[in-house]
């Protein structure tokens, strides 16, 4: 049995005799020597990852102005930061969007701008107090002008992450990127073989106080990240580091179409090889790491898993879903992950970075709870109108106009002889036809591509659909494609009004 201590490994780092390899290199070493001899030969294994980590942010201290101000609200380049703490402290989140530019610019961009040496415009307002009389402040600040800029990321470096695809007939835009219709592509995240937590799945050497590579400088693990779900191998880390020392090579802002901004964070964690079990764990391969492909078109936290897949399959460029080939693409940069693992290896080899054991290990058997909702969830069946009137497609426009006049609805679902939905007409469609002296059949003027709802859908999901499609009502269908109701924007507005 091979046994090493952190002190022994750090002594080797100090005298220059340490043997450091990357996790990618360790695979072949363990395969050739076996875990015991590999543990005897290798002292430290370096890992790396570079991907979008939305749960990231920075604590700033701006220094006191003259006269002083207690910032009630503050914006950096028109991106609002949280100020519910001391007078001139603020936390800027990576995904916070610009008040003026929206999804084009956000907190992540402010961070990258500062790291690149740019100044940002700071605007603050206050109610004013005896000790902090100033009410408005406008200035421009660079990183060097601030007392502190401490990056504190509540949830980074997922152990692994579910892959994403889309089973609908239209492209959807998510934090997993743009997903093409009918399982047209699969996106995934994570470094696989270089993933820090996948190389120490029992968290023997990774935990509170562990020294790490963060954004191009040395940082530390604060503890378990939010939503740490180690029982399912979805562990996460809360980390911190000095943003003043970080590099834009490893901290980059990103825009995701239709979703917003995120921050790409570069992180590397050294794993001291204490014994053969650690050596064996650091020989994990892409083929050993599995995850699920989820259908992100389902608007639920419990999206259906279509199949299990390995990172080796994901990295191959294509996989099979329901009998068809789907292209795969990574949202993470494996090239950057390799660079981080290699740079960390170099730091350790040169004696510029010493490894450390955690003062507290990460919890090893936790799961993430869903939100407790006390107000109750409303479904379409609870607020839809069931006395909906339909019309057959071969009816006249005149008949449609009379039904609209006699009913309480401005929308008239159009059905076939077997009562299946085939279209929809609105009061506006009829008014337009009448003004043009067109009294043809309903099917000549109806909208054929109808946006619909189901009784068991949540109202919030349907409200989003109404908003996205720019319509004010949706026919509600049963499994036979028959119209059994209609839900309108007025129905939803009344529900929201009752809630408030």
Coordinates of C-alpha atoms in Angstrom, one line a residue:
X1 CA 0.0 0.0 0.0
X2 CA 1.2 3.5 -0.9
X3 CA 0.6 6.2 1.6
X4 CA 1.6 9.9 1.2
X5 CA 0.9 13.0 3.2
X6 CA 0.3 16.6 2.0
X7 CA 3.5 17.6 3.8
X8 CA 5.5 15.1 1.9
X9 CA 4.1 16.2 -1.4
X10 CA 4.6 19.9 -0.6
X11 CA 8.2 19.1 0.4
X12 CA 8.7 17.6 -3.1
X13 CA 7.2 20.7 -4.7
X14 CA 9.6 22.9 -2.6
X15 CA 12.7 20.9 -3.6
X16 CA 11.6 20.5 -7.2
X17 CA 11.3 16.7 -7.2
X18 CA 7.5 16.5 -7.5
X19 CA 6.0 14.5 -10.3
X20 CA 2.9 16.3 -11.7
X21 CA 0.7 15.0 -14.5
X22 CA -2.7 16.1 -15.9
X23 CA -5.8 13.9 -15.4
X24 CA -5.7 13.1 -19.2
X25 CA -2.1 11.9 -18.9
X26 CA -2.9 9.9 -15.7
X27 CA -5.3 7.6 -17.7
X28 CA -2.4 6.0 -19.6
X29 CA -0.1 5.9 -16.6
X30 CA -2.6 3.9 -14.5
X31 CA -3.4 1.7 -17.4
X32 CA 0.3 0.9 -17.8
X33 CA 1.5 0.8 -14.2
X34 CA -1.6 0.0 -12.3
X35 CA -3.0 2.1 -9.4
X36 CA -0.4 1.2 -6.8
X37 CA 2.7 1.9 -8.9
X38 CA 1.0 5.0 -10.4
X39 CA 0.4 6.3 -6.8
X40 CA 4.0 5.6 -6.0
X41 CA 5.2 7.5 -9.2
X42 CA 2.8 10.4 -9.4
X43 CA 2.4 13.0 -6.7
X44 CA -0.2 15.4 -8.1
X45 CA -2.9 15.2 -10.8
X46 CA -4.2 18.4 -12.3
X47 CA -7.7 18.9 -13.7
X48 CA -9.3 21.7 -15.6
X49 CA -12.7 23.0 -16.8
X50 CA -13.8 26.1 -18.8
X51 CA -17.5 26.6 -19.2
X52 CA -20.5 28.8 -18.7
X53 CA -21.1 29.2 -14.9
X54 CA -24.2 31.4 -14.5
X55 CA -24.0 31.3 -10.7
X56 CA -21.0 33.6 -10.5
X57 CA -20.5 37.1 -9.2
X58 CA -18.2 39.6 -7.6
X59 CA -18.2 41.5 -4.3
X60 CA -17.0 45.1 -4.7
X61 CA -16.0 47.7 -2.2
X62 CA -15.9 51.1 -4.0
X63 CA -14.5 53.2 -1.2
X64 CA -16.3 56.2 0.4
X65 CA -17.1 59.3 -1.6
X66 CA -17.0 62.9 -0.2
X67 CA -19.6 63.6 1.1
X68 CA -20.3 59.9 1.8
X69 CA -23.3 57.9 0.4
X70 CA -25.0 54.8 1.6
X71 CA -25.9 53.2 -1.8
X72 CA -29.5 52.2 -1.9
X73 CA -29.3 51.2 -5.6
X74 CA -26.2 51.0 -7.8
X75 CA -25.6 50.4 -11.4
X76 CA -22.3 49.5 -13.2
X77 CA -22.5 50.3 -16.9
X78 CA -26.3 50.3 -16.4
X79 CA -26.3 46.8 -14.9
X80 CA -27.8 46.8 -11.4
X81 CA -25.8 45.3 -8.5
X82 CA -27.1 44.2 -5.1
X83 CA -26.5 46.8 -2.3
X84 CA -28.4 45.5 0.7
X85 CA -25.3 45.4 2.9
X86 CA -22.9 48.1 4.0
X87 CA -22.7 51.6 2.5
X88 CA -20.4 51.0 -0.5
X89 CA -20.3 47.3 -0.8
X90 CA -22.2 45.7 -3.7
X91 CA -22.5 42.2 -5.3
X92 CA -22.8 42.0 -9.1
X93 CA -24.2 38.8 -10.6
X94 CA -23.1 37.5 -13.9
X95 CA -26.5 37.1 -15.4
X96 CA -27.9 40.5 -14.3
X97 CA -29.0 42.2 -17.5
X98 CA -28.4 45.8 -18.6
X99 CA -31.4 48.1 -18.0
X100 CA -30.8 49.7 -21.4
X101 CA -29.2 47.0 -23.6
X102 CA -31.1 44.0 -22.2
X103 CA -29.7 40.6 -23.2
X104 CA -26.8 42.2 -25.2
X105 CA -24.9 43.2 -22.1
X106 CA -24.9 42.0 -18.4
X107 CA -22.9 41.6 -15.3
X108 CA -20.5 39.1 -16.9
X109 CA -19.6 41.8 -19.4
X110 CA -18.9 44.3 -16.7
X111 CA -16.5 41.8 -15.0
X112 CA -14.7 41.0 -18.3
X113 CA -14.4 44.8 -19.1
X114 CA -12.9 45.4 -15.7
X115 CA -10.4 42.5 -16.0
X116 CA -9.4 43.9 -19.4
X117 CA -8.4 47.2 -17.7
X118 CA -11.5 49.2 -18.8
X119 CA -13.3 51.7 -16.6
X120 CA -17.0 51.3 -15.9
X121 CA -19.6 54.0 -15.2
X122 CA -21.0 53.8 -11.7
X123 CA -24.3 55.4 -10.8
X124 CA -25.7 55.2 -7.3
X125 CA -28.7 56.7 -5.6
X126 CA -29.7 56.9 -1.9
X127 CA -32.4 58.2 0.4
X128 CA -29.8 60.1 2.4
X129 CA -29.1 60.0 6.1
X130 CA -27.4 62.2 8.7
X131 CA -24.3 60.1 8.5
X132 CA -24.5 59.5 4.7
X133 CA -26.0 62.7 3.3
X134 CA -25.2 62.2 -0.4
X135 CA -28.2 61.1 -2.5
X136 CA -26.7 60.7 -6.0
X137 CA -23.3 59.6 -7.2
X138 CA -21.9 59.3 -10.7
X139 CA -18.3 58.3 -11.4
X140 CA -16.1 56.0 -13.5
X141 CA -14.0 53.3 -11.8
X142 CA -11.4 50.8 -12.9
X143 CA -10.4 47.7 -10.9
X144 CA -7.4 49.5 -9.4
X145 CA -9.7 52.2 -8.1
X146 CA -11.6 49.7 -5.9
X147 CA -10.5 48.4 -2.5
X148 CA -11.7 44.9 -3.2
X149 CA -13.1 42.9 -6.1
X150 CA -13.6 39.4 -4.8
X151 CA -15.2 36.9 -7.1
X152 CA -17.5 34.7 -5.1
X153 CA -19.3 32.1 -7.2
X154 CA -22.1 30.3 -5.4
X155 CA -22.2 27.3 -7.8
X156 CA -19.4 26.3 -10.2
X157 CA -17.8 23.2 -11.6
X158 CA -20.7 20.8 -11.8
X159 CA -19.3 17.2 -11.4
X160 CA -21.2 16.5 -14.6
X161 CA -24.2 18.0 -16.4
X162 CA -27.3 16.7 -18.2
X163 CA -27.1 17.0 -22.0
X164 CA -29.9 18.9 -23.8
X165 CA -32.0 18.3 -26.9
X166 CA -35.4 19.5 -28.3
X167 CA -38.3 17.2 -29.4
X168 CA -40.6 20.0 -30.7
X169 CA -41.0 21.2 -34.3
X170 CA -39.4 24.6 -33.6
X171 CA -36.0 25.9 -32.4
X172 CA -35.9 26.7 -28.7
X173 CA -33.3 28.9 -27.0
X174 CA -32.0 27.9 -23.6
X175 CA -29.0 28.2 -21.2
X176 CA -27.9 25.1 -23.0
X177 CA -27.8 27.0 -26.3
X178 CA -30.1 27.0 -29.3
X179 CA -31.7 23.5 -29.7
X180 CA -32.9 22.6 -33.2
X181 CA -36.3 21.0 -33.9
X182 CA -36.9 17.2 -33.9
X183 CA -33.8 16.3 -31.9
X184 CA -31.7 18.1 -34.5
X185 CA -28.8 18.5 -32.1
X186 CA -27.5 17.8 -28.6
X187 CA -25.5 20.2 -26.5
X188 CA -23.6 19.3 -23.4
X189 CA -21.3 20.9 -20.8
X190 CA -18.3 19.7 -18.8
X191 CA -14.7 18.6 -19.4
X192 CA -15.3 14.9 -18.9
X193 CA -11.8 13.3 -18.3
X194 CA -10.5 16.6 -16.9
X195 CA -13.5 17.4 -14.8
X196 CA -12.3 18.3 -11.3
X197 CA -15.0 16.6 -9.2
X198 CA -15.2 13.5 -11.6
X199 CA -11.5 12.9 -10.7
X200 CA -12.2 12.9 -7.0
X201 CA -15.8 11.6 -6.8
X202 CA -15.6 10.8 -3.1
X203 CA -14.3 14.3 -2.4
X204 CA -11.3 13.0 -0.4
X205 CA -9.0 15.9 -1.4
X206 CA -11.5 18.6 -2.5
X207 CA -13.4 20.7 0.0
X208 CA -13.4 23.8 2.1
X209 CA -10.1 25.6 2.0
X210 CA -8.7 23.7 -1.0
X211 CA -6.4 25.9 -3.0
X212 CA -7.3 26.0 -6.7
X213 CA -6.7 27.7 -10.1
X214 CA -9.5 30.2 -10.6
X215 CA -9.6 32.6 -13.5
X216 CA -5.8 32.6 -14.0
X217 CA -4.9 33.1 -10.4
X218 CA -4.9 31.2 -7.1
X219 CA -8.3 30.9 -5.4
X220 CA -10.0 28.7 -2.8
X221 CA -13.0 26.5 -2.4
X222 CA -15.4 28.0 0.1
X223 CA -17.4 24.8 0.4
X224 CA -20.2 22.9 -1.3
X225 CA -21.9 24.9 -4.0
X226 CA -25.6 25.6 -4.1
X227 CA -27.7 22.7 -5.4
X228 CA -24.9 20.4 -4.4
X229 CA -26.4 16.9 -5.2
X230 CA -23.6 14.5 -4.5
X231 CA -25.9 11.5 -4.2
X232 CA -26.5 11.7 -8.0
X233 CA -22.9 12.7 -8.8
X234 CA -24.0 16.3 -9.5
X235 CA -21.7 17.9 -6.9
X236 CA -20.9 21.6 -7.1
X237 CA -18.4 24.1 -5.6
X238 CA -18.6 27.5 -4.1
X239 CA -15.3 29.3 -4.9
X240 CA -13.6 32.6 -4.4
X241 CA -10.7 34.5 -5.8
X242 CA -9.2 38.0 -6.2
X243 CA -10.6 39.3 -9.5
X244 CA -7.9 42.0 -9.6
X245 CA -5.4 39.2 -10.4
X246 CA -7.5 37.3 -12.9
X247 CA -7.0 37.1 -16.7
X248 CA -9.5 37.6 -19.5
X249 CA -8.1 34.4 -21.0
X250 CA -10.0 32.5 -18.3
X251 CA -12.9 34.8 -17.4
X252 CA -15.1 35.6 -20.4
X253 CA -18.6 37.0 -20.8
X254 CA -21.1 35.2 -23.1
X255 CA -24.5 35.8 -24.6
X256 CA -27.0 33.0 -25.1
X257 CA -29.6 33.9 -27.7
X258 CA -33.1 34.2 -26.1
X259 CA -31.7 33.5 -22.6
X260 CA -29.3 36.2 -21.6
X261 CA -25.7 36.5 -20.3
X262 CA -23.4 34.1 -18.5
X263 CA -19.8 34.0 -17.4
X264 CA -17.3 31.5 -18.7
X265 CA -15.0 30.6 -15.8
X266 CA -11.7 28.7 -16.0
X267 CA -11.0 26.5 -13.0
X268 CA -8.4 23.9 -12.2
X269 CA -8.0 21.7 -9.1
X270 CA -4.9 19.8 -8.1
X271 CA -5.5 16.4 -6.6
X272 CA -2.7 15.1 -4.3
X273 CA -2.2 11.4 -4.9
X274 CA -2.3 10.2 -1.3
X275 CA -2.8 6.5 -2.1
X276 CA -3.7 4.0 -4.8
X277 CA -7.4 4.7 -4.4
X278 CA -6.9 8.3 -5.3
X279 CA -4.7 7.2 -8.2
X280 CA -7.4 4.9 -9.5
X281 CA -10.1 7.7 -9.2
X282 CA -7.9 10.1 -11.3
X283 CA -7.7 7.5 -14.1
X284 CA -11.4 8.1 -15.0
X285 CA -12.1 8.3 -18.7
X286 CA -14.8 9.9 -20.8
X287 CA -16.2 6.5 -21.3
X288 CA -16.6 6.1 -17.5
X289 CA -18.7 9.3 -17.1
X290 CA -22.3 9.0 -17.9
X291 CA -25.1 11.5 -18.0
X292 CA -28.7 11.8 -19.3
X293 CA -30.0 13.6 -22.4
X294 CA -33.0 15.6 -21.4
X295 CA -35.8 17.0 -23.7
X296 CA -35.6 20.8 -22.9
X297 CA -38.8 21.5 -24.9
X298 CA -40.7 20.2 -21.8
X299 CA -41.3 23.3 -19.6
X300 CA -40.8 21.5 -16.3
X301 CA -38.0 21.0 -13.8
X302 CA -38.5 17.2 -14.3
X303 CA -37.7 17.0 -18.0
X304 CA -37.9 13.5 -19.5
X305 CA -34.6 11.6 -20.0
X306 CA -34.4 10.2 -23.5
X307 CA -31.4 8.1 -23.0
X308 CA -28.2 7.7 -21.0
X309 CA -24.9 8.7 -22.8
X310 CA -21.2 8.8 -22.0
X311 CA -19.0 11.8 -22.4
X312 CA -17.0 9.7 -25.0
X313 CA -20.2 9.4 -27.1
X314 CA -20.9 13.1 -26.7
X315 CA -17.4 14.0 -27.8
X316 CA -17.6 11.8 -30.8
X317 CA -19.7 14.4 -32.7
X318 CA -23.0 12.5 -33.0
X319 CA -25.2 10.2 -31.2
X320 CA -28.4 8.3 -31.9
X321 CA -31.8 9.5 -30.5
X322 CA -34.9 7.6 -31.3
X323 CA -33.3 6.0 -34.4
X324 CA -31.8 9.1 -35.9
X325 CA -28.4 10.7 -35.7
X326 CA -28.1 14.0 -33.8
X327 CA -25.0 16.2 -34.0
X328 CA -23.4 16.9 -30.6
X329 CA -21.6 20.1 -29.5
X330 CA -20.0 21.2 -26.3
X331 CA -20.7 24.5 -24.6
X332 CA -17.5 24.1 -22.7
X333 CA -14.0 24.5 -24.2
X334 CA -12.0 21.3 -23.8
X335 CA -9.0 23.1 -25.4
X336 CA -9.1 25.7 -22.6
X337 CA -9.6 22.9 -20.0
X338 CA -6.4 21.3 -21.2
X339 CA -4.6 24.6 -21.1
X340 CA -5.7 25.2 -17.5
X341 CA -4.6 21.7 -16.4
X342 CA -1.3 22.2 -18.1
X343 CA -0.7 25.7 -16.6
X344 CA -1.6 24.4 -13.1
X345 CA 0.8 21.5 -13.7
X346 CA 3.5 24.1 -14.6
X347 CA 2.8 26.2 -11.5
X348 CA 3.2 23.2 -9.2
X349 CA 6.3 21.9 -11.0
X350 CA 8.0 25.3 -10.6
X351 CA 7.1 25.6 -6.9
X352 CA 4.7 28.4 -7.4
X353 CA 1.6 26.5 -6.1
X354 CA 1.4 24.2 -3.1
X355 CA -1.4 21.7 -2.6
X356 CA -3.7 21.7 0.5
X357 CA -6.1 19.3 2.1
X358 CA -9.6 20.6 2.9
X359 CA -10.4 21.7 6.4
X360 CA -13.8 20.2 5.9
X361 CA -14.9 17.7 3.3
X362 CA -17.8 18.2 0.9
X363 CA -21.0 16.4 1.9
X364 CA -21.0 13.1 0.1
X365 CA -24.7 12.0 0.1
X366 CA -26.9 15.1 -0.5
X367 CA -29.7 15.9 -2.9
X368 CA -31.2 19.2 -4.1
X369 CA -34.8 19.8 -3.0
X370 CA -37.4 21.3 -5.3
X371 CA -39.0 24.6 -4.3
X372 CA -41.9 24.4 -1.8
X373 CA -44.8 26.3 -3.3
X374 CA -47.4 27.4 -0.9
X375 CA -49.7 29.4 -3.2
X376 CA -50.8 26.4 -5.2
X377 CA -50.3 25.9 -8.9
X378 CA -53.0 26.7 -11.4
X379 CA -53.7 24.5 -14.4
X380 CA -55.4 25.3 -17.6
X381 CA -58.4 23.1 -16.7
X382 CA -59.1 25.4 -13.7
X383 CA -59.5 28.6 -15.5
X384 CA -60.4 27.8 -19.2
X385 CA -63.9 28.5 -20.6
X386 CA -65.7 25.2 -21.5
X387 CA -68.6 26.8 -23.3
X388 CA -66.5 27.4 -26.3
X389 CA -68.3 27.6 -29.7
X390 CA -66.7 26.1 -32.8
X391 CA -67.4 26.3 -36.5
X392 CA -66.9 23.9 -39.4
X393 CA -64.4 24.8 -42.0
X394 CA -66.9 24.8 -44.9
X395 CA -69.2 27.3 -43.1
X396 CA -69.6 30.8 -44.5
X397 CA -67.9 33.9 -43.3
X398 CA -71.3 35.3 -42.7
X399 CA -72.1 32.5 -40.3
X400 CA -68.8 33.0 -38.5
X401 CA -69.5 36.7 -38.1
X402 CA -73.0 35.9 -36.6
X403 CA -71.5 33.4 -34.1
X404 CA -68.8 36.0 -33.0
X405 CA -71.5 38.6 -32.5
X406 CA -73.7 36.3 -30.5
X407 CA -70.9 34.8 -28.3
X408 CA -68.6 36.2 -25.7
X409 CA -65.4 35.2 -27.6
X410 CA -63.3 37.0 -30.2
X411 CA -61.8 33.7 -31.3
X412 CA -63.6 30.9 -33.1
X413 CA -61.9 27.5 -33.4
X414 CA -62.5 25.8 -36.8
X415 CA -63.1 22.1 -36.9
X416 CA -63.5 19.3 -39.5
X417 CA -66.4 17.0 -39.9
X418 CA -65.0 14.7 -37.2
X419 CA -64.6 17.7 -34.8
X420 CA -60.8 17.8 -35.1
X421 CA -59.2 21.2 -34.9
X422 CA -58.0 22.5 -38.3
X423 CA -57.8 26.2 -37.8
X424 CA -58.9 29.4 -36.0
X425 CA -60.6 32.7 -37.0
X426 CA -60.8 35.9 -35.0
X427 CA -63.1 38.9 -35.0
X428 CA -60.3 40.8 -36.8
X429 CA -60.1 38.2 -39.6
X430 CA -63.9 38.5 -40.1
X431 CA -63.9 42.3 -40.0
X432 CA -61.1 42.3 -42.6
X433 CA -63.0 39.9 -44.9
X434 CA -66.2 41.9 -44.6
X435 CA -64.4 45.2 -45.4
X436 CA -63.1 43.5 -48.5
X437 CA -66.5 42.1 -49.5
X438 CA -65.1 38.6 -49.2
X439 CA -67.8 36.2 -48.0
X440 CA -66.1 32.9 -48.9
X441 CA -65.8 29.9 -46.8
X442 CA -64.2 30.0 -43.3
X443 CA -61.4 27.7 -44.4
X444 CA -60.2 30.3 -47.0
X445 CA -59.5 32.9 -44.3
X446 CA -58.6 30.8 -41.2
X447 CA -55.2 30.5 -39.6
X448 CA -54.2 26.9 -40.1
X449 CA -51.2 26.7 -37.8
X450 CA -53.0 27.0 -34.4
X451 CA -51.2 27.4 -31.1
X452 CA -53.0 25.2 -28.5
X453 CA -53.0 24.2 -24.9
X454 CA -53.8 21.1 -22.8
X455 CA -55.9 20.9 -19.7
X456 CA -53.0 19.5 -17.5
X457 CA -50.6 22.3 -18.5
X458 CA -49.6 24.9 -15.9
X459 CA -51.1 28.4 -16.5
X460 CA -47.6 30.0 -16.2
X461 CA -46.4 27.9 -19.1
X462 CA -49.4 28.8 -21.3
X463 CA -49.0 32.5 -20.4
X464 CA -45.4 32.3 -21.7
X465 CA -46.7 30.7 -24.9
X466 CA -49.3 33.4 -25.5
X467 CA -46.6 36.1 -25.0
X468 CA -44.1 34.4 -27.3
X469 CA -46.6 33.8 -30.1
X470 CA -48.3 37.2 -29.8
X471 CA -51.8 35.7 -29.6
X472 CA -54.5 36.3 -27.0
X473 CA -56.3 33.0 -26.9
X474 CA -55.5 29.3 -27.2
X475 CA -58.0 26.5 -28.0
X476 CA -57.7 23.7 -25.4
X477 CA -57.6 20.2 -26.9
X478 CA -58.1 16.7 -25.6
X479 CA -56.1 13.6 -26.7
X480 CA -58.4 13.2 -29.8
X481 CA -57.5 16.7 -31.0
X482 CA -61.1 17.9 -30.2
X483 CA -61.7 21.4 -28.8
X484 CA -62.9 21.2 -25.2
X485 CA -62.3 24.7 -24.1
X486 CA -60.5 28.0 -24.7
X487 CA -58.1 30.0 -22.5
X488 CA -57.5 33.7 -23.1
X489 CA -55.1 36.3 -21.9
X490 CA -58.1 37.8 -20.0
X491 CA -58.5 34.6 -18.1
X492 CA -54.9 34.6 -17.1
X493 CA -54.9 38.3 -16.1
X494 CA -57.9 37.7 -13.8
X495 CA -56.1 34.8 -12.2
X496 CA -53.0 36.9 -11.6
X497 CA -55.1 39.8 -10.3
X498 CA -56.7 37.4 -7.7
X499 CA -53.2 36.3 -6.6
X500 CA -52.2 39.8 -5.8

